[in-house]
Coordinates of C-alpha atoms in Angstrom, one line a residue:
M50 CA -14.0 13.7 -20.9
L51 CA -10.4 14.0 -19.6
N52 CA -11.6 12.8 -16.2
R53 CA -12.5 9.4 -17.7
L54 CA -8.9 8.8 -19.0
S55 CA -6.5 6.9 -16.8
H56 CA -2.9 7.9 -16.1
T57 CA -1.6 5.8 -18.9
Q58 CA -4.1 7.0 -21.4
L59 CA -3.3 10.6 -20.7
L60 CA 0.4 9.9 -21.0
R61 CA -0.2 8.1 -24.3
Y62 CA -2.4 10.7 -25.9
S63 CA -0.3 13.7 -24.8
G64 CA 2.8 12.0 -26.3
L65 CA 0.9 11.4 -29.6
F66 CA -0.3 15.0 -29.6
T67 CA 3.3 16.3 -29.1
W68 CA 4.5 14.0 -31.9
A69 CA 1.8 15.4 -34.2
V70 CA 2.7 19.0 -33.3
V71 CA 6.4 18.3 -33.9
G72 CA 5.4 17.3 -37.4
I73 CA 4.7 20.9 -38.3
P74 CA 8.3 22.1 -38.2
V75 CA 9.4 18.8 -39.7
V76 CA 7.2 19.5 -42.7
A77 CA 8.4 23.1 -42.9
L78 CA 12.1 22.1 -42.7
T79 CA 11.8 19.4 -45.3
W80 CA 9.4 20.9 -47.9
Y81 CA 9.0 24.7 -47.5
F82 CA 12.5 25.9 -46.9
P83 CA 14.2 23.6 -49.4
A84 CA 11.7 25.0 -52.0
I85 CA 12.8 28.5 -51.2
E86 CA 16.5 27.6 -51.3
A87 CA 16.0 25.8 -54.7
A88 CA 14.3 29.0 -56.1
E89 CA 17.3 31.0 -55.0
G90 CA 19.8 28.5 -56.5
V91 CA 20.9 27.2 -53.1
P92 CA 21.3 23.4 -52.9
G93 CA 18.6 21.9 -50.6
I94 CA 18.3 18.7 -48.7
L95 CA 18.8 15.7 -50.9
D96 CA 15.7 13.7 -51.9
A97 CA 17.2 10.6 -50.1
G98 CA 17.5 12.7 -46.9
L99 CA 13.8 13.7 -47.3
V100 CA 12.7 10.1 -47.6
L101 CA 14.8 9.1 -44.6
L102 CA 13.4 11.9 -42.5
V103 CA 9.8 11.1 -43.4
L104 CA 10.4 7.4 -42.6
A105 CA 12.1 8.2 -39.3
Y106 CA 9.3 10.6 -38.2
G107 CA 6.5 8.2 -39.3
A108 CA 8.3 5.2 -37.7
F109 CA 8.5 7.1 -34.4
G110 CA 4.7 7.7 -34.3
L111 CA 3.9 4.1 -35.3
I112 CA 6.3 2.6 -32.7
Y113 CA 5.0 4.9 -30.0
W114 CA 1.4 4.0 -30.8
Q115 CA 2.1 0.3 -30.7
M116 CA 4.3 0.5 -27.6
T117 CA 1.8 2.4 -25.5
R118 CA -1.3 0.4 -26.4
A119 CA -1.2 -1.8 -23.3
L120 CA 1.0 0.5 -21.2
G121 CA 0.5 -0.5 -17.5
L122 CA -1.6 -3.5 -18.4
R123 CA 1.3 -5.8 -19.0
K124 CA 4.7 -6.7 -17.6
R125 CA 8.0 -5.5 -19.0
R126 CA 9.2 -7.7 -21.9
P127 CA 12.7 -8.0 -23.6
G128 CA 11.2 -6.7 -26.8
D129 CA 10.5 -3.4 -25.1
I130 CA 14.2 -2.6 -25.2
V131 CA 14.2 -3.1 -28.9
L132 CA 11.2 -0.8 -29.4
L133 CA 12.7 1.8 -27.1
A134 CA 16.0 1.7 -29.1
A135 CA 14.0 2.1 -32.3
L136 CA 12.3 5.2 -30.9
T137 CA 15.6 6.7 -29.9
V138 CA 17.2 6.0 -33.3
S139 CA 14.2 7.6 -35.0
A140 CA 14.5 10.7 -32.9
I141 CA 18.3 11.0 -33.6
V142 CA 17.7 10.5 -37.4
V143 CA 15.1 13.3 -37.3
S144 CA 17.6 15.7 -35.6
Y145 CA 20.4 14.8 -38.0
Q146 CA 18.3 15.2 -41.1
T147 CA 16.8 18.5 -40.1
G148 CA 20.0 19.8 -38.4
S149 CA 17.9 21.0 -35.4
G150 CA 16.7 20.1 -32.0
V151 CA 13.4 18.6 -33.2
G152 CA 14.7 15.1 -32.2
A153 CA 15.2 16.4 -28.7
V154 CA 11.5 17.2 -28.4
L155 CA 10.7 13.6 -29.5
M156 CA 13.1 12.4 -26.8
M157 CA 10.9 14.2 -24.2
I158 CA 8.1 11.9 -25.4
I159 CA 10.4 8.9 -25.0
A160 CA 11.3 10.1 -21.5
G161 CA 7.7 9.9 -20.4
V162 CA 7.5 6.1 -21.2
I163 CA 11.0 5.1 -20.1
P164 CA 9.9 4.4 -16.5
W165 CA 7.3 1.9 -17.8
L166 CA 9.8 0.0 -19.9
V167 CA 13.1 -0.2 -18.1
P168 CA 14.3 0.0 -14.4
L169 CA 14.9 3.6 -13.2
Q170 CA 18.7 3.4 -13.1
I171 CA 18.9 2.2 -16.7
G172 CA 16.3 4.8 -17.7
V173 CA 18.4 7.6 -16.3
L174 CA 21.5 6.4 -18.2
W175 CA 19.5 6.0 -21.3
L176 CA 18.2 9.5 -21.0
V177 CA 21.7 11.0 -20.8
L178 CA 23.2 8.9 -23.6
Q179 CA 20.4 9.6 -26.1
H180 CA 20.9 13.3 -25.7
A181 CA 24.7 13.0 -25.9
A182 CA 24.1 11.7 -29.5
L183 CA 22.7 15.1 -30.4
V184 CA 25.8 17.1 -29.4
P185 CA 27.3 16.8 -33.0
V186 CA 24.0 18.2 -34.4
F187 CA 24.1 21.2 -32.1
S188 CA 27.8 21.7 -32.9
K189 CA 26.9 22.3 -36.6
L190 CA 24.5 25.1 -35.7
E191 CA 25.6 28.6 -36.5
G192 CA 27.4 30.2 -33.6
F193 CA 27.6 27.1 -31.5
T194 CA 30.9 26.0 -30.1
P195 CA 31.4 22.4 -28.8
G196 CA 30.9 23.7 -25.3
F197 CA 27.6 25.4 -26.2
A198 CA 26.5 22.3 -28.0
V199 CA 27.0 20.3 -24.7
L200 CA 25.1 22.9 -22.8
Q201 CA 22.2 22.8 -25.2
A202 CA 22.1 19.0 -24.9
M203 CA 22.1 19.3 -21.1
T204 CA 19.2 21.8 -21.3
Y205 CA 17.2 19.2 -23.2
V206 CA 18.2 16.6 -20.6
G207 CA 16.6 18.8 -18.0
Y208 CA 13.3 19.1 -20.0
S209 CA 13.3 15.3 -20.6
S210 CA 14.0 14.6 -16.9
F211 CA 10.9 16.5 -16.0
A212 CA 8.9 14.4 -18.5
M213 CA 10.5 11.2 -17.1
V214 CA 9.5 12.2 -13.5
I215 CA 5.9 12.7 -14.7
G216 CA 6.0 9.2 -16.3
L217 CA 7.4 7.7 -13.1
V218 CA 4.7 9.3 -11.0
A219 CA 2.1 8.0 -13.4
R220 CA 3.4 4.5 -13.2
Q221 CA 3.5 4.6 -9.4
Q222 CA -0.1 5.9 -9.3
A223 CA -1.2 3.1 -11.6
E224 CA 0.5 0.5 -9.4
A225 CA -1.1 2.0 -6.3
R226 CA -4.5 1.8 -8.0
E227 CA -3.9 -1.8 -9.0
E228 CA -2.9 -2.7 -5.5
Q229 CA -5.9 -0.9 -4.1
R230 CA -8.1 -2.8 -6.5
R231 CA -6.5 -6.1 -5.5
L232 CA -7.0 -5.5 -1.8
N233 CA -10.6 -4.4 -2.4
A234 CA -11.3 -7.6 -4.4
E235 CA -9.8 -9.7 -1.6
L236 CA -11.8 -7.8 1.0
R237 CA -15.0 -8.3 -0.9
A238 CA -14.2 -12.0 -1.4
T239 CA -13.5 -12.4 2.3
R240 CA -16.7 -10.6 3.2
A241 CA -18.7 -12.9 0.9
L242 CA -17.1 -15.9 2.6
L243 CA -17.9 -14.5 6.0
A244 CA -21.5 -13.9 4.9
E245 CA -21.8 -17.5 3.7
S246 CA -20.2 -18.8 6.9
S247 CA -22.5 -16.7 9.1
R248 CA -25.5 -17.9 7.1
M249 CA -24.5 -21.5 7.6
S250 CA -23.8 -21.0 11.3
E251 CA -27.2 -19.4 11.7
R252 CA -28.9 -22.4 10.0
V253 CA -27.1 -24.8 12.2
R254 CA -28.1 -22.8 15.3
I255 CA -31.7 -22.7 14.3
S256 CA -31.8 -26.4 13.5
R257 CA -30.2 -27.2 16.9
E258 CA -32.8 -25.1 18.7
L259 CA -35.6 -26.8 16.8
H260 CA -34.2 -30.2 17.7
D261 CA -33.5 -29.4 21.3
L262 CA -36.5 -27.4 22.2
L263 CA -39.4 -28.2 19.9
G264 CA -38.4 -31.8 19.4
H265 CA -38.1 -32.4 23.1
H266 CA -41.5 -30.9 23.9
L267 CA -43.2 -32.8 21.0
T268 CA -41.7 -36.0 22.2
A269 CA -43.0 -35.4 25.7
L270 CA -46.4 -34.4 24.3
S271 CA -46.5 -37.7 22.3
L272 CA -45.7 -39.8 25.3
N273 CA -48.4 -38.0 27.4
L274 CA -51.0 -38.5 24.7
E275 CA -50.1 -42.2 24.5
V276 CA -50.6 -42.6 28.2
A277 CA -53.9 -40.6 28.0
G278 CA -55.0 -43.0 25.2
H279 CA -54.8 -45.8 27.7
L280 CA -56.6 -44.0 30.4
T281 CA -59.6 -42.7 28.4
E282 CA -62.6 -44.5 26.8
G283 CA -65.2 -43.8 24.2
R284 CA -65.1 -40.7 22.0
A285 CA -62.5 -39.0 24.2
Q286 CA -60.1 -41.9 23.5
E287 CA -60.6 -41.4 19.8
H288 CA -59.7 -37.7 20.0
V289 CA -56.7 -38.5 22.1
R290 CA -55.4 -41.0 19.5
Q291 CA -55.9 -38.5 16.7
S292 CA -53.9 -35.9 18.7
H293 CA -51.2 -38.5 19.3
T294 CA -51.0 -39.2 15.6
L295 CA -50.8 -35.5 14.8
A296 CA -48.1 -35.1 17.4
K297 CA -46.0 -37.9 15.9
L298 CA -46.5 -36.4 12.4
L299 CA -45.4 -33.0 13.6
L300 CA -42.3 -34.5 15.3
T301 CA -41.4 -36.3 12.1
D302 CA -41.8 -33.0 10.2
V303 CA -39.6 -31.2 12.7
R304 CA -36.9 -33.9 12.4
E305 CA -37.0 -33.7 8.6
A306 CA -36.7 -29.9 8.7
V307 CA -33.8 -30.1 11.0
S308 CA -32.0 -32.7 8.8
E309 CA -32.7 -30.6 5.7
M310 CA -31.3 -27.4 7.3
R311 CA -28.2 -29.3 8.4
D312 CA -27.7 -30.9 5.0
E313 CA -28.0 -27.5 3.3
G314 CA -25.6 -25.8 5.7
A315 CA -22.8 -25.5 3.2
I316 CA -20.8 -22.5 2.0
D317 CA -21.3 -21.5 -1.6
L318 CA -17.7 -20.5 -2.5
S319 CA -18.4 -19.6 -6.2
G320 CA -19.5 -16.0 -5.4
A321 CA -16.4 -15.3 -3.3
I322 CA -14.1 -16.7 -6.0
R323 CA -15.7 -14.8 -8.8
T324 CA -15.4 -11.6 -6.8
L325 CA -11.7 -12.4 -6.3
V326 CA -10.9 -12.9 -10.0
E327 CA -13.0 -10.1 -11.6
G328 CA -11.4 -7.0 -12.9
V329 CA -7.7 -8.0 -12.8
P330 CA -6.5 -5.7 -15.6
A331 CA -3.1 -7.3 -16.2
L332 CA -4.3 -10.9 -16.4
D333 CA -6.9 -12.7 -18.6
I334 CA -8.3 -15.2 -16.1
R335 CA -10.3 -18.0 -17.8
L336 CA -12.3 -19.5 -14.9
D337 CA -14.0 -22.9 -14.9
L338 CA -16.2 -23.0 -11.8
P339 CA -19.3 -25.0 -11.0
E340 CA -22.4 -23.2 -9.7
P341 CA -22.8 -23.6 -6.8
L342 CA -19.5 -24.7 -5.3
N343 CA -20.7 -26.0 -1.9
I344 CA -18.1 -26.6 0.8
E345 CA -19.4 -27.9 4.2
D346 CA -16.4 -27.0 6.3
P347 CA -15.9 -23.2 6.6
E348 CA -12.2 -23.6 7.4
R349 CA -11.6 -25.7 4.2
A350 CA -13.6 -23.1 2.2
H351 CA -11.2 -20.5 3.6
V352 CA -8.2 -22.6 2.5
L353 CA -9.5 -22.9 -1.0
L354 CA -10.2 -19.1 -1.2
R355 CA -6.7 -18.2 0.0
C356 CA -5.0 -20.7 -2.4
T357 CA -6.9 -19.2 -5.3
Q358 CA -5.9 -15.7 -4.2
E359 CA -2.2 -16.7 -4.0
I360 CA -2.4 -18.3 -7.4
I361 CA -3.7 -15.1 -9.0
T362 CA -1.2 -12.9 -7.1
N363 CA 1.8 -15.1 -8.2
A364 CA 0.6 -15.0 -11.8
V365 CA 0.4 -11.2 -11.8
R366 CA 3.5 -10.3 -9.8
H367 CA 6.0 -13.0 -10.5
A368 CA 5.1 -15.1 -13.5
G369 CA 4.7 -12.2 -16.0
A370 CA 1.7 -14.1 -17.4
S371 CA -1.0 -12.6 -19.7
T372 CA -3.5 -15.5 -19.3
L373 CA -4.3 -17.8 -16.4
W374 CA -6.5 -20.9 -16.8
L375 CA -8.1 -21.7 -13.5
S376 CA -10.4 -24.7 -12.8
I377 CA -12.0 -25.4 -9.5
A378 CA -14.2 -28.5 -8.8
R379 CA -15.1 -31.0 -6.1
D380 CA -16.5 -34.4 -5.7
A381 CA -17.6 -36.4 -2.6
A382 CA -14.1 -36.9 -1.3
E383 CA -12.0 -33.8 -2.2
A384 CA -11.9 -30.3 -3.8
R385 CA -9.4 -29.7 -6.6
I386 CA -7.8 -26.5 -8.0
Q387 CA -5.9 -26.8 -11.3
A388 CA -4.1 -23.6 -12.5
R389 CA -1.9 -22.9 -15.5
D390 CA -0.4 -19.7 -16.8
D391 CA 1.6 -18.7 -19.9
G392 CA 4.3 -16.8 -17.9
R393 CA 8.0 -17.2 -17.8
G394 CA 8.0 -20.2 -15.5
A395 CA 10.7 -20.9 -13.0
D396 CA 13.3 -23.5 -12.0
A397 CA 12.4 -26.1 -9.4
E398 CA 14.6 -24.5 -6.7
A399 CA 12.8 -21.2 -7.1
C400 CA 9.4 -22.8 -6.1
H401 CA 10.0 -22.2 -2.4
G402 CA 8.7 -18.6 -2.0
N403 CA 6.6 -17.4 0.8
G404 CA 3.4 -17.6 -1.2
L405 CA 3.9 -21.3 -2.2
R406 CA 5.1 -22.1 1.3
G407 CA 1.8 -20.7 2.6
I408 CA -0.2 -22.8 0.2
R409 CA 1.6 -25.9 1.3
E410 CA 1.2 -25.2 5.0
R411 CA -2.6 -24.5 4.7
L412 CA -3.1 -27.7 2.7
L413 CA -0.9 -29.8 5.0
A414 CA -3.1 -28.8 8.0
Y415 CA -6.0 -30.6 6.4
G416 CA -4.2 -33.5 4.7
G417 CA -4.0 -31.8 1.3
R418 CA -1.2 -31.5 -1.2
V419 CA 0.0 -29.4 -4.1
D420 CA 1.9 -30.6 -7.2
I421 CA 3.9 -28.0 -9.2
L422 CA 4.9 -28.3 -12.8
T423 CA 7.1 -25.6 -14.2
G424 CA 10.3 -24.7 -16.0
R425 CA 12.1 -21.8 -17.7
G426 CA 9.8 -20.5 -20.5
Q427 CA 7.2 -23.2 -19.8
G428 CA 4.7 -21.3 -17.7
F429 CA 3.6 -22.3 -14.2
A430 CA 1.1 -25.0 -13.3
L431 CA -0.4 -26.1 -10.0
D432 CA -2.6 -29.1 -9.0
I433 CA -4.1 -28.7 -5.6
R434 CA -6.1 -31.4 -3.8
L435 CA -7.9 -30.8 -0.5
P436 CA -9.8 -33.6 1.3
L437 CA -13.2 -32.5 2.4
E438 CA -13.3 -34.9 5.4
N439 CA -10.8 -35.7 8.0
A440 CA -9.0 -39.0 7.7
A441 CA -10.1 -41.7 10.0

């Protein structure tokens, strides 16, 4: 069963398991030992402290559960800093209320998710500072001098650093798998486009051969039968005329078949686009696509596919979007792509990256254009128009 879990799921469940196990000494410290001390006439932990401890421990588990629900499937958000701070405060409160290093164990759990929530440099600083807050707790332990308290905190920093490295490796592995999935989807979409292009090229080749070879011979046969009809008499002439009529009918059928093959020689782009958008874990793509989406020019079909690919890539990597609305349609004159996401948006001067520049260059080569509508906190919208025929 463990083989079916992803890196993020393993990290999440191991953290929850550790949190649950830590609850055993928490219960012992808050309920069992105070009961013994009370029986011996020794003042125990105050009831208010018990309530605060239980609340802090429970809040840690709930926040961790919520924070790791979509770990690796979404981009970093400003609210993650707040949740991370709440986790740290909960762990510190647990240590202060129990007067032990139980909170440091909870900080190891925090260390495993730090690389997913903040940049590495900030994560390292966060790791050191949260353990520094435990030095006063260790100083109150029996036989601990301030120097020993600092050393104890440094020891837990080492343990947490190991957990943080594990979380960092898990994040890098998840990113590598996502990149591999993206490249595989692009490869399969390109292969589908090449298959459609090859199919269309083969139909055109066969229609050309039918027209040039069979059509030529049938035309010559029809002319010879017409001449033979003038040179023969009687019943032979009647058979020649029937043969002439059949030859003309056959020539007409060949021409209709050639025309039909040429008319149907279009690339169905719908399959390649659906292959491109399927299985993007960090983005909910709501696709509006006709079936079939026939594009007669293979080069224009390639332009549409690459523009769609770049739109999805930008939404995942740069926009920080969770949903992308993508509509692709065509009429007799042009093909149109309309895209809109719910990401962070961008200023107008930021709309000159390599991806958008590549879209403009591809469209410009065929007389197309792209309109961009965006703003800070307003998402990102594109309206692409590509003429399906060259201008006169």
